[in-house]
Amino acid sequence: MRARTRTARRVVVLATIASLGTGLLAGCADDGDDSSGSSSEGGGTGKTKITLGLFGTAGFEESGLYKEYEKLHPDIDIQQTVVERNENYYPALVNHLTTNSGLQDIQMVEVGNIAEIVETQASKLLDLSKYGKESDYLDWKWKQATTKDGQTIGVGTDIGPMAICYRTDLFKAAGLPTDREEVGKLWAGSWDKFVDVGKQYQAKAKGTTFLDSPGGLLQAILSSETERFYDSAGEVIYKTNPAVKSAFDLTAQAAEDGLIGNQTQFQPAWDTTIANSKFAAMSCPPWMLGYIKGKSKPEAAGKWDVAQSPVSGNWGGSFLTVPKSGKNTEEAAKLAAWLTAPEQQAKLFGVQGSFPSTPAAYDSTAVTSAKNDMTGTAPIGTIFAEAAKNIPVQTIGPKDQIIQQGLTDNGVVLVTQGKSPEEAWNNAVKTIDNNLEK
């Protein structure tokens, strides 16, 4: 999932989030069971109920994985509660972990929050190292959920290898190549080249922008850096890290040049720009294809394609954790490990577009043959597998999400609204620092 959270991926979610109580906002409702949210005998059937608290659309239910597991384990009944946005889900999850109550048997944690959970809440969570198989996962993914003393408190669901999704019809109209290999060559190795292609596009475009949003470009550039907001010693460095300021400045310049739409990603107005084909390209980890599909009109099917990103990066990815307060932690841990094993991750990508954090899945038929309605016959599994090979091992920190969101939603987007890059940067810094002090 994403760093302004990829919670935009949705299929079945709770409606009218604002009207729900605190427990539901945490993804922690338990359908009438005791207030701890722990599993119990399910529905009078004599089965052991295992509950999951999720955000966005993890896709476990939609892909049939729950039914498959229940068939393999007839004594298990799986139920989930889903909150659409991590912004609503995560603060309440922290509250429930802090009080050690109101928790589901399995709780999802977004990559932008995993460092904070490892640092502050590990004692409330089960060590999953004896359930998940470390060698199945990307080494850096496994380590992201591992404490200094070697406890692994989360098993990885997916990752977000970065690519660029683009509209072939709009590229053609602007005189740019449409073949994904040729498109990738236009900007290979440099985000500056990518922005230059945007200038070529904008020179001939009518009524559209090259990119969807400043936040998307900034996120993509930063996703390709090994150090962003924290250094290896755990110190906050976003204000002094030249890579962060350079990414901000390049994005701000592209916004000033009119290459980028003036929207904040994952908001209703941004959704409308997708539906109305108002931009030609966007930063595109695998899960973004599901969002494009969900927000596009039928006539857009087959008009998108996917090219390699200028520089490899990662945007998104989540973890499944098991709170110790659950009544059936052993069964919950087994389910979490099974849901994130290579075979299941491959199936999930084929249905949902969540790219596996388990390399063994990359050569599976479910991945190599995967298609998306928006991208037609494009071999998306092969494209994203190639992108995944060179993802940098990033240093992540406990407040990554706050910093990223401040740079985008309270920062660079302001350039599209008339602020200077300097004003946008200063506003982002002020917002971030205020939030870090809380």
CSV table of C-alpha atoms in Angstrom, one decimal:
chain,number,residue,atom,x,y,z
A,1,MET,CA,0.0,0.0,0.0
A,2,ARG,CA,1.1,3.5,-0.5
A,3,ALA,CA,2.9,6.2,1.3
A,4,ARG,CA,0.1,8.7,1.1
A,5,THR,CA,-1.3,5.2,1.6
A,6,ARG,CA,-2.5,3.2,-1.2
A,7,THR,CA,-5.8,2.8,0.5
A,8,ALA,CA,-7.4,4.0,-2.7
A,9,ARG,CA,-7.5,0.4,-3.9
A,10,ARG,CA,-11.1,-0.5,-3.0
A,11,VAL,CA,-13.6,-3.1,-3.9
A,12,VAL,CA,-15.7,-3.8,-0.8
A,13,VAL,CA,-15.4,-1.1,1.9
A,14,LEU,CA,-17.5,0.2,4.7
A,15,ALA,CA,-19.7,3.0,3.5
A,16,THR,CA,-20.1,6.4,5.1
A,17,ILE,CA,-16.8,6.2,7.1
A,18,ALA,CA,-17.4,9.5,8.9
A,19,SER,CA,-20.5,8.1,10.6
A,20,LEU,CA,-18.8,5.1,12.0
A,21,GLY,CA,-17.7,4.7,15.6
A,22,THR,CA,-14.1,4.6,16.8
A,23,GLY,CA,-13.9,0.8,16.8
A,24,LEU,CA,-15.0,0.5,13.2
A,25,LEU,CA,-12.7,3.3,12.1
A,26,ALA,CA,-9.9,1.1,13.4
A,27,GLY,CA,-11.1,-1.8,11.4
A,28,CYS,CA,-11.7,-3.3,14.9
A,29,ALA,CA,-15.4,-4.0,15.1
A,30,ASP,CA,-16.2,-7.5,16.1
A,31,ASP,CA,-19.9,-8.0,15.2
A,32,GLY,CA,-21.2,-8.3,18.7
A,33,ASP,CA,-18.3,-10.2,20.3
A,34,ASP,CA,-16.5,-9.0,23.4
A,35,SER,CA,-14.9,-5.6,23.4
A,36,SER,CA,-11.4,-7.0,22.9
A,37,GLY,CA,-12.2,-7.9,19.3
A,38,SER,CA,-10.6,-11.3,19.8
A,39,SER,CA,-11.9,-14.3,17.9
A,40,SER,CA,-14.5,-16.6,19.4
A,41,GLU,CA,-16.7,-19.4,18.3
A,42,GLY,CA,-18.1,-18.2,15.0
A,43,GLY,CA,-21.8,-17.6,14.7
A,44,GLY,CA,-22.9,-20.6,16.8
A,45,THR,CA,-21.4,-23.0,14.2
A,46,GLY,CA,-18.7,-24.4,16.5
A,47,LYS,CA,-16.0,-23.0,14.2
A,48,THR,CA,-13.2,-20.8,15.4
A,49,LYS,CA,-13.7,-17.3,14.1
A,50,ILE,CA,-10.6,-15.4,12.9
A,51,THR,CA,-11.1,-11.7,12.3
A,52,LEU,CA,-9.1,-9.4,10.2
A,53,GLY,CA,-8.9,-5.6,10.4
A,54,LEU,CA,-7.9,-4.2,7.0
A,55,PHE,CA,-7.8,-0.9,5.0
A,56,GLY,CA,-8.3,-0.3,1.4
A,57,THR,CA,-8.8,-3.4,-0.6
A,58,ALA,CA,-6.4,-6.2,0.4
A,59,GLY,CA,-8.3,-8.5,-2.0
A,60,PHE,CA,-8.2,-11.6,0.2
A,61,GLU,CA,-11.9,-12.0,0.1
A,62,GLU,CA,-12.4,-10.8,-3.4
A,63,SER,CA,-9.9,-13.3,-4.7
A,64,GLY,CA,-11.5,-16.3,-3.0
A,65,LEU,CA,-8.5,-16.9,-0.6
A,66,TYR,CA,-10.7,-16.9,2.5
A,67,LYS,CA,-13.0,-19.6,1.0
A,68,GLU,CA,-10.0,-21.6,-0.1
A,69,TYR,CA,-8.5,-21.5,3.4
A,70,GLU,CA,-11.8,-22.4,5.0
A,71,LYS,CA,-12.1,-25.4,2.7
A,72,LEU,CA,-8.6,-26.5,3.8
A,73,HIS,CA,-9.5,-25.9,7.4
A,74,PRO,CA,-13.3,-26.6,7.9
A,75,ASP,CA,-13.1,-25.6,11.6
A,76,ILE,CA,-12.1,-22.0,10.7
A,77,ASP,CA,-14.5,-19.1,9.9
A,78,ILE,CA,-12.8,-16.0,8.5
A,79,GLN,CA,-14.4,-12.5,8.8
A,80,GLN,CA,-13.0,-9.2,7.9
A,81,THR,CA,-13.7,-5.5,8.6
A,82,VAL,CA,-12.4,-3.0,6.1
A,83,VAL,CA,-11.9,0.7,6.4
A,84,GLU,CA,-11.4,2.6,3.1
A,85,ARG,CA,-8.6,4.9,4.1
A,86,ASN,CA,-5.5,4.3,6.1
A,87,GLU,CA,-5.8,7.8,7.4
A,88,ASN,CA,-8.9,6.7,9.3
A,89,TYR,CA,-7.7,3.2,10.1
A,90,TYR,CA,-4.2,3.7,11.4
A,91,PRO,CA,-4.6,6.3,14.2
A,92,ALA,CA,-7.4,4.1,15.8
A,93,LEU,CA,-5.2,1.0,15.4
A,94,VAL,CA,-2.4,2.7,17.4
A,95,ASN,CA,-4.9,3.6,20.0
A,96,HIS,CA,-6.2,0.0,20.3
A,97,LEU,CA,-2.6,-1.3,20.4
A,98,THR,CA,-1.7,1.2,23.1
A,99,THR,CA,-4.6,0.2,25.3
A,100,ASN,CA,-4.2,-3.5,24.2
A,101,SER,CA,-8.0,-3.8,23.5
A,102,GLY,CA,-10.4,-3.7,20.7
A,103,LEU,CA,-8.1,-5.5,18.3
A,104,GLN,CA,-8.8,-7.9,15.5
A,105,ASP,CA,-7.0,-11.2,15.4
A,106,ILE,CA,-5.0,-10.0,12.4
A,107,GLN,CA,-4.3,-6.3,11.8
A,108,MET,CA,-2.9,-4.9,8.6
A,109,VAL,CA,-0.1,-2.3,8.8
A,110,GLU,CA,0.9,-0.1,5.9
A,111,VAL,CA,4.6,0.2,5.0
A,112,GLY,CA,4.6,3.9,5.9
A,113,ASN,CA,3.6,3.0,9.4
A,114,ILE,CA,5.6,-0.3,10.0
A,115,ALA,CA,8.7,1.4,11.4
A,116,GLU,CA,6.6,3.1,14.1
A,117,ILE,CA,4.8,-0.1,14.9
A,118,VAL,CA,8.1,-2.0,15.2
A,119,GLU,CA,9.6,0.8,17.4
A,120,THR,CA,6.6,1.4,19.7
A,121,GLN,CA,4.2,-1.5,19.6
A,122,ALA,CA,6.2,-4.7,19.0
A,123,SER,CA,5.6,-6.0,22.6
A,124,LYS,CA,1.9,-6.2,21.8
A,125,LEU,CA,2.4,-8.3,18.7
A,126,LEU,CA,3.3,-12.0,18.1
A,127,ASP,CA,6.7,-12.9,16.7
A,128,LEU,CA,5.7,-14.4,13.3
A,129,SER,CA,9.2,-15.7,12.4
A,130,LYS,CA,8.2,-19.3,13.2
A,131,TYR,CA,5.1,-19.1,11.0
A,132,GLY,CA,6.3,-17.2,7.9
A,133,LYS,CA,9.3,-18.5,6.0
A,134,GLU,CA,11.9,-15.8,5.9
A,135,SER,CA,13.5,-17.1,2.7
A,136,ASP,CA,10.2,-16.8,0.9
A,137,TYR,CA,10.3,-13.0,1.2
A,138,LEU,CA,12.5,-10.2,-0.2
A,139,ASP,CA,15.2,-9.7,2.4
A,140,TRP,CA,14.5,-6.0,2.8
A,141,LYS,CA,10.7,-6.6,3.1
A,142,TRP,CA,11.2,-9.1,5.9
A,143,LYS,CA,13.6,-6.8,7.7
A,144,GLN,CA,11.2,-3.9,7.6
A,145,ALA,CA,9.0,-5.7,10.2
A,146,THR,CA,11.8,-7.1,12.3
A,147,THR,CA,12.9,-5.5,15.6
A,148,LYS,CA,16.4,-5.0,16.7
A,149,ASP,CA,16.3,-8.1,18.9
A,150,GLY,CA,15.2,-10.2,15.9
A,151,GLN,CA,11.4,-10.5,16.4
A,152,THR,CA,9.4,-10.3,13.1
A,153,ILE,CA,6.1,-8.8,14.0
A,154,GLY,CA,4.6,-8.7,10.5
A,155,VAL,CA,4.6,-10.8,7.4
A,156,GLY,CA,4.7,-8.9,4.1
A,157,THR,CA,1.7,-8.8,1.7
A,158,ASP,CA,2.9,-7.0,-1.4
A,159,ILE,CA,5.3,-4.4,-2.7
A,160,GLY,CA,5.0,-1.5,-5.1
A,161,PRO,CA,7.6,-1.7,-7.9
A,162,MET,CA,7.4,1.6,-9.7
A,163,ALA,CA,6.5,1.9,-13.4
A,164,ILE,CA,4.8,4.6,-15.5
A,165,CYS,CA,1.3,4.1,-16.8
A,166,TYR,CA,0.5,6.1,-19.9
A,167,ARG,CA,-2.3,6.6,-22.4
A,168,THR,CA,-1.2,5.4,-25.8
A,169,ASP,CA,-3.9,7.4,-27.6
A,170,LEU,CA,-2.8,10.7,-26.0
A,171,PHE,CA,0.9,9.9,-26.5
A,172,LYS,CA,0.2,9.3,-30.2
A,173,ALA,CA,-1.8,12.5,-30.5
A,174,ALA,CA,1.2,14.4,-29.1
A,175,GLY,CA,3.6,12.8,-31.5
A,176,LEU,CA,5.3,10.6,-28.9
A,177,PRO,CA,6.0,6.9,-29.4
A,178,THR,CA,3.5,4.4,-28.0
A,179,ASP,CA,5.5,1.2,-27.8
A,180,ARG,CA,6.3,0.6,-24.2
A,181,GLU,CA,10.0,-0.2,-24.9
A,182,GLU,CA,10.4,2.9,-26.9
A,183,VAL,CA,8.6,5.0,-24.4
A,184,GLY,CA,10.8,3.7,-21.6
A,185,LYS,CA,13.9,4.6,-23.5
A,186,LEU,CA,12.8,8.2,-23.7
A,187,TRP,CA,13.4,8.8,-20.0
A,188,ALA,CA,15.6,5.8,-19.0
A,189,GLY,CA,17.9,6.6,-16.1
A,190,SER,CA,16.8,10.1,-15.2
A,191,TRP,CA,13.8,11.9,-13.8
A,192,ASP,CA,15.0,15.1,-15.5
A,193,LYS,CA,14.5,13.2,-18.8
A,194,PHE,CA,11.1,12.2,-17.7
A,195,VAL,CA,10.1,15.9,-17.2
A,196,ASP,CA,11.6,16.8,-20.6
A,197,VAL,CA,9.3,14.2,-22.2
A,198,GLY,CA,6.5,16.0,-20.4
A,199,LYS,CA,7.5,19.3,-22.0
A,200,GLN,CA,7.4,17.6,-25.4
A,201,TYR,CA,4.0,16.3,-24.7
A,202,GLN,CA,2.6,19.6,-23.4
A,203,ALA,CA,3.8,21.4,-26.4
A,204,LYS,CA,1.2,19.6,-28.5
A,205,ALA,CA,-1.4,18.6,-26.0
A,206,LYS,CA,-4.9,20.0,-26.0
A,207,GLY,CA,-6.9,20.1,-22.9
A,208,THR,CA,-4.8,17.6,-21.0
A,209,THR,CA,-1.6,17.6,-18.8
A,210,PHE,CA,1.3,15.2,-19.0
A,211,LEU,CA,0.9,14.1,-15.5
A,212,ASP,CA,-2.0,13.7,-13.1
A,213,SER,CA,-0.6,15.3,-9.9
A,214,PRO,CA,2.5,16.8,-8.3
A,215,GLY,CA,2.2,14.3,-5.4
A,216,GLY,CA,2.4,11.4,-7.8
A,217,LEU,CA,5.6,12.6,-9.4
A,218,LEU,CA,7.3,13.5,-6.0
A,219,GLN,CA,6.4,10.2,-4.6
A,220,ALA,CA,7.9,8.4,-7.6
A,221,ILE,CA,11.1,10.3,-7.5
A,222,LEU,CA,11.6,9.8,-3.7
A,223,SER,CA,10.7,6.1,-4.1
A,224,SER,CA,13.9,5.6,-6.0
A,225,GLU,CA,16.2,7.0,-3.2
A,226,THR,CA,17.8,4.8,-0.6
A,227,GLU,CA,17.7,7.6,2.0
A,228,ARG,CA,14.8,10.0,2.1
A,229,PHE,CA,13.5,11.2,5.4
A,230,TYR,CA,15.6,9.3,7.9
A,231,ASP,CA,19.3,8.3,7.9
A,232,SER,CA,20.6,4.9,9.0
A,233,ALA,CA,21.0,6.2,12.6
A,234,GLY,CA,17.3,7.0,12.8
A,235,GLU,CA,17.7,10.8,12.6
A,236,VAL,CA,15.2,12.9,10.7
A,237,ILE,CA,17.0,14.4,7.7
A,238,TYR,CA,14.3,15.3,5.2
A,239,LYS,CA,15.1,19.1,5.5
A,240,THR,CA,18.8,18.6,4.9
A,241,ASN,CA,18.8,15.7,2.5
A,242,PRO,CA,19.6,17.1,-1.0
A,243,ALA,CA,17.8,14.2,-2.6
A,244,VAL,CA,14.5,15.3,-1.0
A,245,LYS,CA,14.9,19.0,-1.9
A,246,SER,CA,16.0,18.1,-5.4
A,247,ALA,CA,12.9,15.9,-5.9
A,248,PHE,CA,10.7,18.7,-4.5
A,249,ASP,CA,12.3,21.3,-6.8
A,250,LEU,CA,12.0,19.2,-9.9
A,251,THR,CA,8.4,18.5,-9.2
A,252,ALA,CA,7.7,22.2,-8.4
A,253,GLN,CA,9.3,23.2,-11.7
A,254,ALA,CA,7.2,20.8,-13.6
A,255,ALA,CA,4.1,22.1,-11.9
A,256,GLU,CA,5.1,25.7,-12.7
A,257,ASP,CA,5.6,24.7,-16.3
A,258,GLY,CA,2.0,23.4,-16.5
A,259,LEU,CA,3.0,19.8,-17.0
A,260,ILE,CA,1.0,18.5,-14.0
A,261,GLY,CA,-2.7,18.6,-13.0
A,262,ASN,CA,-3.6,20.6,-9.9
A,263,GLN,CA,-5.2,17.7,-8.0
A,264,THR,CA,-4.3,15.9,-4.8
A,265,GLN,CA,-4.3,12.2,-5.4
A,266,PHE,CA,-7.0,9.9,-4.1
A,267,GLN,CA,-9.5,12.7,-3.7
A,268,PRO,CA,-12.8,12.9,-5.6
A,269,ALA,CA,-11.6,15.7,-7.9
A,270,TRP,CA,-8.6,13.6,-8.9
A,271,ASP,CA,-10.9,10.6,-9.6
A,272,THR,CA,-12.8,12.8,-12.0
A,273,THR,CA,-9.6,13.6,-14.0
A,274,ILE,CA,-9.1,9.8,-14.5
A,275,ALA,CA,-12.6,9.3,-15.6
A,276,ASN,CA,-12.4,12.2,-18.1
A,277,SER,CA,-9.0,11.4,-19.5
A,278,LYS,CA,-7.4,14.6,-18.4
A,279,PHE,CA,-3.8,13.5,-18.2
A,280,ALA,CA,-1.5,11.2,-20.2
A,281,ALA,CA,0.7,9.5,-17.7
A,282,MET,CA,1.1,8.8,-14.0
A,283,SER,CA,3.4,7.1,-11.5
A,284,CYS,CA,2.2,3.6,-11.4
A,285,PRO,CA,3.0,0.8,-8.9
A,286,PRO,CA,1.0,-2.4,-9.7
A,287,TRP,CA,-1.9,-1.6,-7.4
A,288,MET,CA,-2.5,1.7,-9.2
A,289,LEU,CA,-3.9,-0.3,-12.2
A,290,GLY,CA,-6.8,-1.4,-10.0
A,291,TYR,CA,-7.5,2.2,-9.1
A,292,ILE,CA,-7.4,3.3,-12.8
A,293,LYS,CA,-9.8,0.5,-13.7
A,294,GLY,CA,-12.2,1.4,-10.9
A,295,LYS,CA,-12.3,5.1,-11.9
A,296,SER,CA,-12.2,4.9,-15.7
A,297,LYS,CA,-15.0,4.9,-18.1
A,298,PRO,CA,-15.5,1.7,-20.2
A,299,GLU,CA,-14.1,3.4,-23.4
A,300,ALA,CA,-10.7,3.7,-21.7
A,301,ALA,CA,-10.2,0.0,-21.7
A,302,GLY,CA,-7.1,-1.0,-23.6
A,303,LYS,CA,-5.9,2.5,-24.1
A,304,TRP,CA,-3.4,2.4,-21.2
A,305,ASP,CA,0.1,0.7,-21.3
A,306,VAL,CA,3.0,0.4,-18.8
A,307,ALA,CA,6.6,1.4,-19.3
A,308,GLN,CA,9.5,1.1,-17.0
A,309,SER,CA,10.2,3.9,-14.6
A,310,PRO,CA,13.2,6.2,-15.2
A,311,VAL,CA,14.7,4.8,-12.0
A,312,SER,CA,13.6,1.8,-10.1
A,313,GLY,CA,11.6,2.5,-6.9
A,314,ASN,CA,9.0,1.2,-4.5
A,315,TRP,CA,5.7,2.7,-3.6
A,316,GLY,CA,3.6,0.8,-1.2
A,317,GLY,CA,3.3,-2.6,0.5
A,318,SER,CA,1.7,-3.8,3.7
A,319,PHE,CA,2.1,-6.3,6.5
A,320,LEU,CA,-0.2,-8.6,8.5
A,321,THR,CA,0.4,-8.6,12.2
A,322,VAL,CA,-1.1,-10.7,15.0
A,323,PRO,CA,-1.9,-9.0,18.3
A,324,LYS,CA,-1.1,-11.1,21.4
A,325,SER,CA,-4.4,-10.2,22.9
A,326,GLY,CA,-6.3,-12.5,20.5
A,327,LYS,CA,-8.0,-15.7,21.8
A,328,ASN,CA,-6.6,-17.8,18.9
A,329,THR,CA,-3.2,-16.3,18.1
A,330,GLU,CA,-1.9,-19.6,16.8
A,331,GLU,CA,-4.6,-20.0,14.2
A,332,ALA,CA,-4.4,-16.3,13.3
A,333,ALA,CA,-0.6,-16.5,12.8
A,334,LYS,CA,-1.1,-19.6,10.6
A,335,LEU,CA,-3.7,-17.8,8.5
A,336,ALA,CA,-1.5,-14.7,8.2
A,337,ALA,CA,1.5,-16.8,7.0
A,338,TRP,CA,-0.7,-18.7,4.5
A,339,LEU,CA,-2.2,-15.5,3.0
A,340,THR,CA,1.2,-14.1,2.4
A,341,ALA,CA,2.9,-17.3,1.1
A,342,PRO,CA,4.2,-17.2,-2.5
A,343,GLU,CA,1.3,-19.3,-3.9
A,344,GLN,CA,-1.4,-17.0,-2.5
A,345,GLN,CA,0.5,-13.8,-3.4
A,346,ALA,CA,0.7,-15.0,-7.0
A,347,LYS,CA,-3.1,-15.6,-7.0
A,348,LEU,CA,-3.8,-12.2,-5.5
A,349,PHE,CA,-1.8,-10.4,-8.2
A,350,GLY,CA,-3.7,-12.3,-10.9
A,351,VAL,CA,-7.0,-11.1,-9.5
A,352,GLN,CA,-6.2,-7.9,-7.6
A,353,GLY,CA,-2.9,-6.5,-8.9
A,354,SER,CA,-1.1,-6.6,-5.6
A,355,PHE,CA,2.5,-7.5,-6.6
A,356,PRO,CA,4.1,-10.2,-4.5
A,357,SER,CA,6.8,-9.6,-1.9
A,358,THR,CA,7.8,-13.2,-2.5
A,359,PRO,CA,10.2,-13.6,-5.5
A,360,ALA,CA,9.3,-17.3,-5.9
A,361,ALA,CA,5.9,-16.0,-7.2
A,362,TYR,CA,7.4,-14.0,-10.1
A,363,ASP,CA,7.7,-16.9,-12.5
A,364,SER,CA,4.3,-18.4,-11.7
A,365,THR,CA,1.7,-18.5,-14.4
A,366,ALA,CA,-0.6,-16.4,-12.3
A,367,VAL,CA,1.9,-13.6,-12.5
A,368,THR,CA,3.4,-14.0,-16.0
A,369,SER,CA,0.0,-14.3,-17.6
A,370,ALA,CA,-1.8,-11.6,-15.6
A,371,LYS,CA,-3.7,-9.0,-17.6
A,372,ASN,CA,-5.6,-5.8,-16.8
A,373,ASP,CA,-8.6,-4.5,-18.7
A,374,MET,CA,-7.1,-1.0,-18.9
A,375,THR,CA,-3.7,-2.2,-20.4
A,376,GLY,CA,-5.1,-4.9,-22.7
A,377,THR,CA,-2.5,-7.5,-23.6
A,378,ALA,CA,0.4,-5.8,-21.8
A,379,PRO,CA,2.4,-8.5,-19.8
A,380,ILE,CA,2.0,-6.5,-16.6
A,381,GLY,CA,3.4,-9.3,-14.4
A,382,THR,CA,6.6,-9.5,-16.4
A,383,ILE,CA,6.9,-5.7,-16.5
A,384,PHE,CA,6.6,-5.2,-12.7
A,385,ALA,CA,8.8,-8.2,-12.0
A,386,GLU,CA,11.5,-6.5,-14.0
A,387,ALA,CA,10.9,-3.3,-12.1
A,388,ALA,CA,11.1,-5.2,-8.8
A,389,LYS,CA,14.7,-6.5,-9.5
A,390,ASN,CA,16.3,-3.1,-8.9
A,391,ILE,CA,14.3,-1.6,-6.1
A,392,PRO,CA,16.7,0.2,-3.7
A,393,VAL,CA,16.8,-0.9,-0.1
A,394,GLN,CA,15.3,2.1,1.6
A,395,THR,CA,15.8,3.5,5.1
A,396,ILE,CA,12.4,3.9,6.6
A,397,GLY,CA,11.4,5.7,9.8
A,398,PRO,CA,8.5,5.9,12.2
A,399,LYS,CA,7.0,9.1,10.7
A,400,ASP,CA,7.6,8.5,7.0
A,401,GLN,CA,3.9,8.8,6.2
A,402,ILE,CA,3.6,12.2,8.0
A,403,ILE,CA,6.6,13.5,6.2
A,404,GLN,CA,5.6,12.2,2.7
A,405,GLN,CA,2.0,13.6,3.1
A,406,GLY,CA,3.3,16.9,4.3
A,407,LEU,CA,5.6,17.3,1.3
A,408,THR,CA,2.8,16.5,-1.1
A,409,ASP,CA,-0.6,17.5,0.3
A,410,ASN,CA,0.7,20.5,2.2
A,411,GLY,CA,3.6,21.3,-0.1
A,412,VAL,CA,4.3,20.8,-3.7
A,413,VAL,CA,0.6,20.7,-4.7
A,414,LEU,CA,0.5,24.4,-3.7
A,415,VAL,CA,2.6,25.3,-6.7
A,416,THR,CA,-0.3,24.3,-9.0
A,417,GLN,CA,-2.4,26.8,-7.0
A,418,GLY,CA,-0.3,29.8,-7.4
A,419,LYS,CA,2.3,29.5,-4.7
A,420,SER,CA,6.0,29.7,-5.4
A,421,PRO,CA,8.2,26.6,-4.9
A,422,GLU,CA,9.8,28.4,-2.0
A,423,GLU,CA,6.4,29.1,-0.4
A,424,ALA,CA,5.3,25.5,-1.0
A,425,TRP,CA,8.5,24.1,0.6
A,426,ASN,CA,8.2,26.4,3.6
A,427,ASN,CA,4.6,25.4,4.2
A,428,ALA,CA,5.4,21.7,3.9
A,429,VAL,CA,8.3,22.1,6.4
A,430,LYS,CA,6.1,24.0,8.9
A,431,THR,CA,3.3,21.4,8.6
A,432,ILE,CA,5.6,18.4,8.9
A,433,ASP,CA,7.5,19.8,11.9
A,434,ASN,CA,4.3,20.7,13.7
A,435,ASN,CA,3.1,17.2,13.2
A,436,LEU,CA,6.4,15.6,14.3
A,437,GLU,CA,6.2,17.5,17.5
A,438,LYS,CA,2.8,16.1,18.4
